Amino acid sequence: MNLRFILIFPLIWISLSGFSGQARISGIVTDTDGIPLELASVQVEKSAVGAFTGEKGRYALNVPPTDSCVLVFSCLGYGKTKRIIPSVTGDMTVNVRLKKTDFELAAVTVTAKRQPSSMMESIRTDRNRLNVDATGGSIESLVVTAGMGVSSSNELSTQYSVRGGNYSENIVYVNGTEIYRPILIRSGQQEGLSFINPDLVDEVAFSSGGFEARYGDKMSSVLDVTYKKPERLEGGVTGSLLGGNVYIGNASGRFTQITGLRYKRGTTLLKTLDEKGDYNPTAIDLQTHMTYALTSKLNLSFLGNYSENTYDFIPANRETSFGTMDVPRKFEIAYDGAEKDKFRTLFGAATLKYNIAEHADVALQASAFQSTEQENYDIAGQYWLSNVMSENEKELTGTGSFLNHARNYLQTDVMSIALNGSFGFGQNTVRWSVAYQKEKNKDRIREWELQDSMGYSLPYNEETLRVYSNLFSKNDVASDRFSGYLQDTYRFRTEAGLFSITAGIRGSYWNFNREFIFSPRASLRFIPSRNENLVFRLATGIYYQAPFYKEFRTVVEDGYGNGIIYLNNRIKSQRSIHFVLGNDYKFNFDSRPFKFTSELYYKKMDNLVPYTVNNVRIDYYGSNVSYGYSAGIDMKLFGQFVPGTDSWLGFSLMEAKQYINGKKVPMPTDRLYNFTFYFTDYAPYIPDKRVQLNLRAIWAGGLPFSVPGGQYKYVKSIRTSSYRRIDIGMTYRLPDENDPSGDYSFWRYFRNVWVGIDVFNLFGIKNVSSYSWFADTGGIMYAVPDKLTGRQLNFKLVAEF
């Protein structure tokens, strides 16, 4: 099928419909806020003639010429509306707005709802700036509590795990373009800002599995973000002890733009770590999204980003208490040296979109991404291991020293071009795409670690001095990927209820390993006629994890502690087969709306590449040597726990296991349980809900980790302690010009001004991100916990205009 046929086919289809001799009624169905409603029913009263709206709320139906007819508009969660057409003699447009019923969750703060024809869950972010969040109000932190099956155990990082998958198995799109993360980052302290600027966000959609063929080759989840297209002048300023944001957007004729600048420090939060020293992290991010209507049907848009993250650290000392109540231990380090890291990202994407007809469009999209990462450190340390006998008495059980050195450099370039489109006919919506991507990686790794215990170098050798570990890499690689997909969504109604079926195929070829992967996917949604407050869904499909640079790096050791990184061109894509069964149920309790959502899932995985997780760094084995599965249940309750506000709580149970050399072992992300709670409230005796309370709680099971020599195998069943954290914040909205208590003419320039205070880690529980191993005088290795942040106050100011 060539490009000419793809462009002409929708026009032929549409033009043929014009010879039917019937009048055509079309229009858009929206809610009272003007948001298009998908799958709204448009029916000619007392007739079999009808149609459903598409994703943009548009509908069209053909009716025979008549003196008059009555159109009935309805949609799940909205009231029914009728429109009388006095005379049907030719084509006409009828637009309708539907009002929400009592079962619709109010969008007071953040509302989650599922899109009617897909496995994607929409997450509204109306007041994300007021959320209490140690990462500074990121979209990812919202996904951790609002998304199904999502967990996180590091408040310094925006990365998350979904249903037994690691961070690299989640795909992120912004305006239809895939977003990449830096590769060398080892800890949350280095991470800085995520790509997504929450001030610029218009829509957020998320799926934990069973997602459509139009989303790329990742095994776990998809986060699809759309940036705003302003209709008027708007802007905002946010400032706190963590940093600040500013953005401004406007529309002028055919041109719109929204631009945001973010700055993050986080020094005050890092000072609560056990590792003391001079922290100087700085992250800056500048983004812009511009659109221009060349004609009424031809539109050009551009998304640009520049970000730079530096992490300078001069460690001084560390003191960590661990062990048990019966045998308490203390670990102390005196440091010398420094670390200096720099991560810079450049990104640009341009899209030229042509609306061929009302239900048909085609777009050409080109993007370029470059990431430059530098990691440099020379850190020496002297450590002491002790048993704590009493408050003032310790028994020394081990001492030693170490020296860590790194000069690491990685440059990644990704350039892509894609042609995609969609067209609708009848109750079908078809999407398609073909794409080409060029990838280049320049890798220079030189890092080593020297360890000494009781005066002997580890590992001990009488003849020569050996380092504890040594890693070297000098690789340059360029490769090409070709991909495409075709999918169709078909909607129909029977006496039993409303059905929506989405089926598609996705394929790609990578010339580095000469592999072609083929990924069929399908989902079914059903809303029964007898109870439209129930929604059932079923999804299945094959999902591949196409290797990116980290996955096909393999380390070959020479027997002397030296590891050399080679690139494995025999690597294959990891594969996961998803089976997802879920439902939504809306109900009222005490005259307040609620929604209960549950999903059962099973993921069968093969061709897996084992890996270990240390803080947020993922190290892959570099070969497909294992297979496994992930299974569990996710449950979430959304609703107005307090009248007029939205809250939710979630609970998940999961098992994620893999088989390596015939032995069943837990995956590094095998988290038995995960509990999340997001709660909002307001002061009842203060008018207009001026004082608001936000609470965010996470309680998640511990993760497995390996002993030295058990890398990638988890030869012993050792788990970290559970992750427990509560953050709480309170905000006060300053009076505006409409306040009757006085003259506030200054505030006429602002829509809202909020001041607030946050308490991060309310109970001061220092969670564990990873473990470091050190030996005592007898050569026994001890796992010393690397603890995260403690309790910290944060003050913030939010202004919107």
XYZ file of N, CA and C in Angstrom, residues 25 44-47 63-71 83-89 92:
66
model
N -26.592 14.958 8.935
C -26.555 15.744 10.173
C -25.266 15.398 10.900
N -31.831 8.905 16.220
C -33.088 9.484 15.743
C -34.225 8.791 16.476
N -35.000 9.573 17.238
C -36.042 9.003 18.079
C -37.015 8.151 17.266
N -37.378 6.985 17.827
C -38.298 6.033 17.204
C -37.782 5.580 15.848
N -36.467 5.380 15.769
C -35.840 4.957 14.523
C -34.594 4.156 14.837
N -29.901 10.825 7.295
C -31.332 10.608 7.523
C -32.092 10.989 6.251
N -33.198 10.311 5.996
C -33.987 10.678 4.810
C -34.646 12.040 5.014
N -34.814 12.832 3.941
C -35.484 14.138 4.073
C -36.882 13.971 4.662
N -37.188 14.811 5.637
C -38.485 14.729 6.298
C -38.848 16.090 6.869
N -40.132 16.215 7.256
C -40.573 17.496 7.799
C -39.871 17.816 9.110
N -39.726 16.823 9.978
C -39.063 17.051 11.266
C -38.579 15.724 11.826
N -37.613 15.826 12.741
C -37.146 14.636 13.462
C -36.602 15.078 14.813
N -36.467 14.113 15.709
C -35.965 14.375 17.058
C -34.682 13.580 17.260
N -33.594 14.291 17.592
C -32.328 13.632 17.902
C -32.191 13.491 19.413
N -33.021 17.135 20.807
C -33.032 18.292 19.932
C -34.045 18.039 18.811
N -34.950 18.980 18.651
C -35.975 18.866 17.609
C -35.492 19.601 16.362
N -35.458 18.876 15.235
C -35.069 19.459 13.958
C -36.361 19.729 13.177
N -36.773 20.995 13.011
C -38.083 21.298 12.392
C -38.194 20.772 10.973
N -37.093 20.851 10.212
C -37.159 20.420 8.818
C -35.801 19.896 8.391
N -35.806 18.679 7.841
C -34.574 18.057 7.385
C -34.601 18.031 5.865
N -33.922 19.007 5.250
C -33.932 19.111 3.785
C -32.531 19.103 3.199
N -26.758 19.673 7.678
C -26.820 20.644 8.767
C -25.921 20.198 9.911
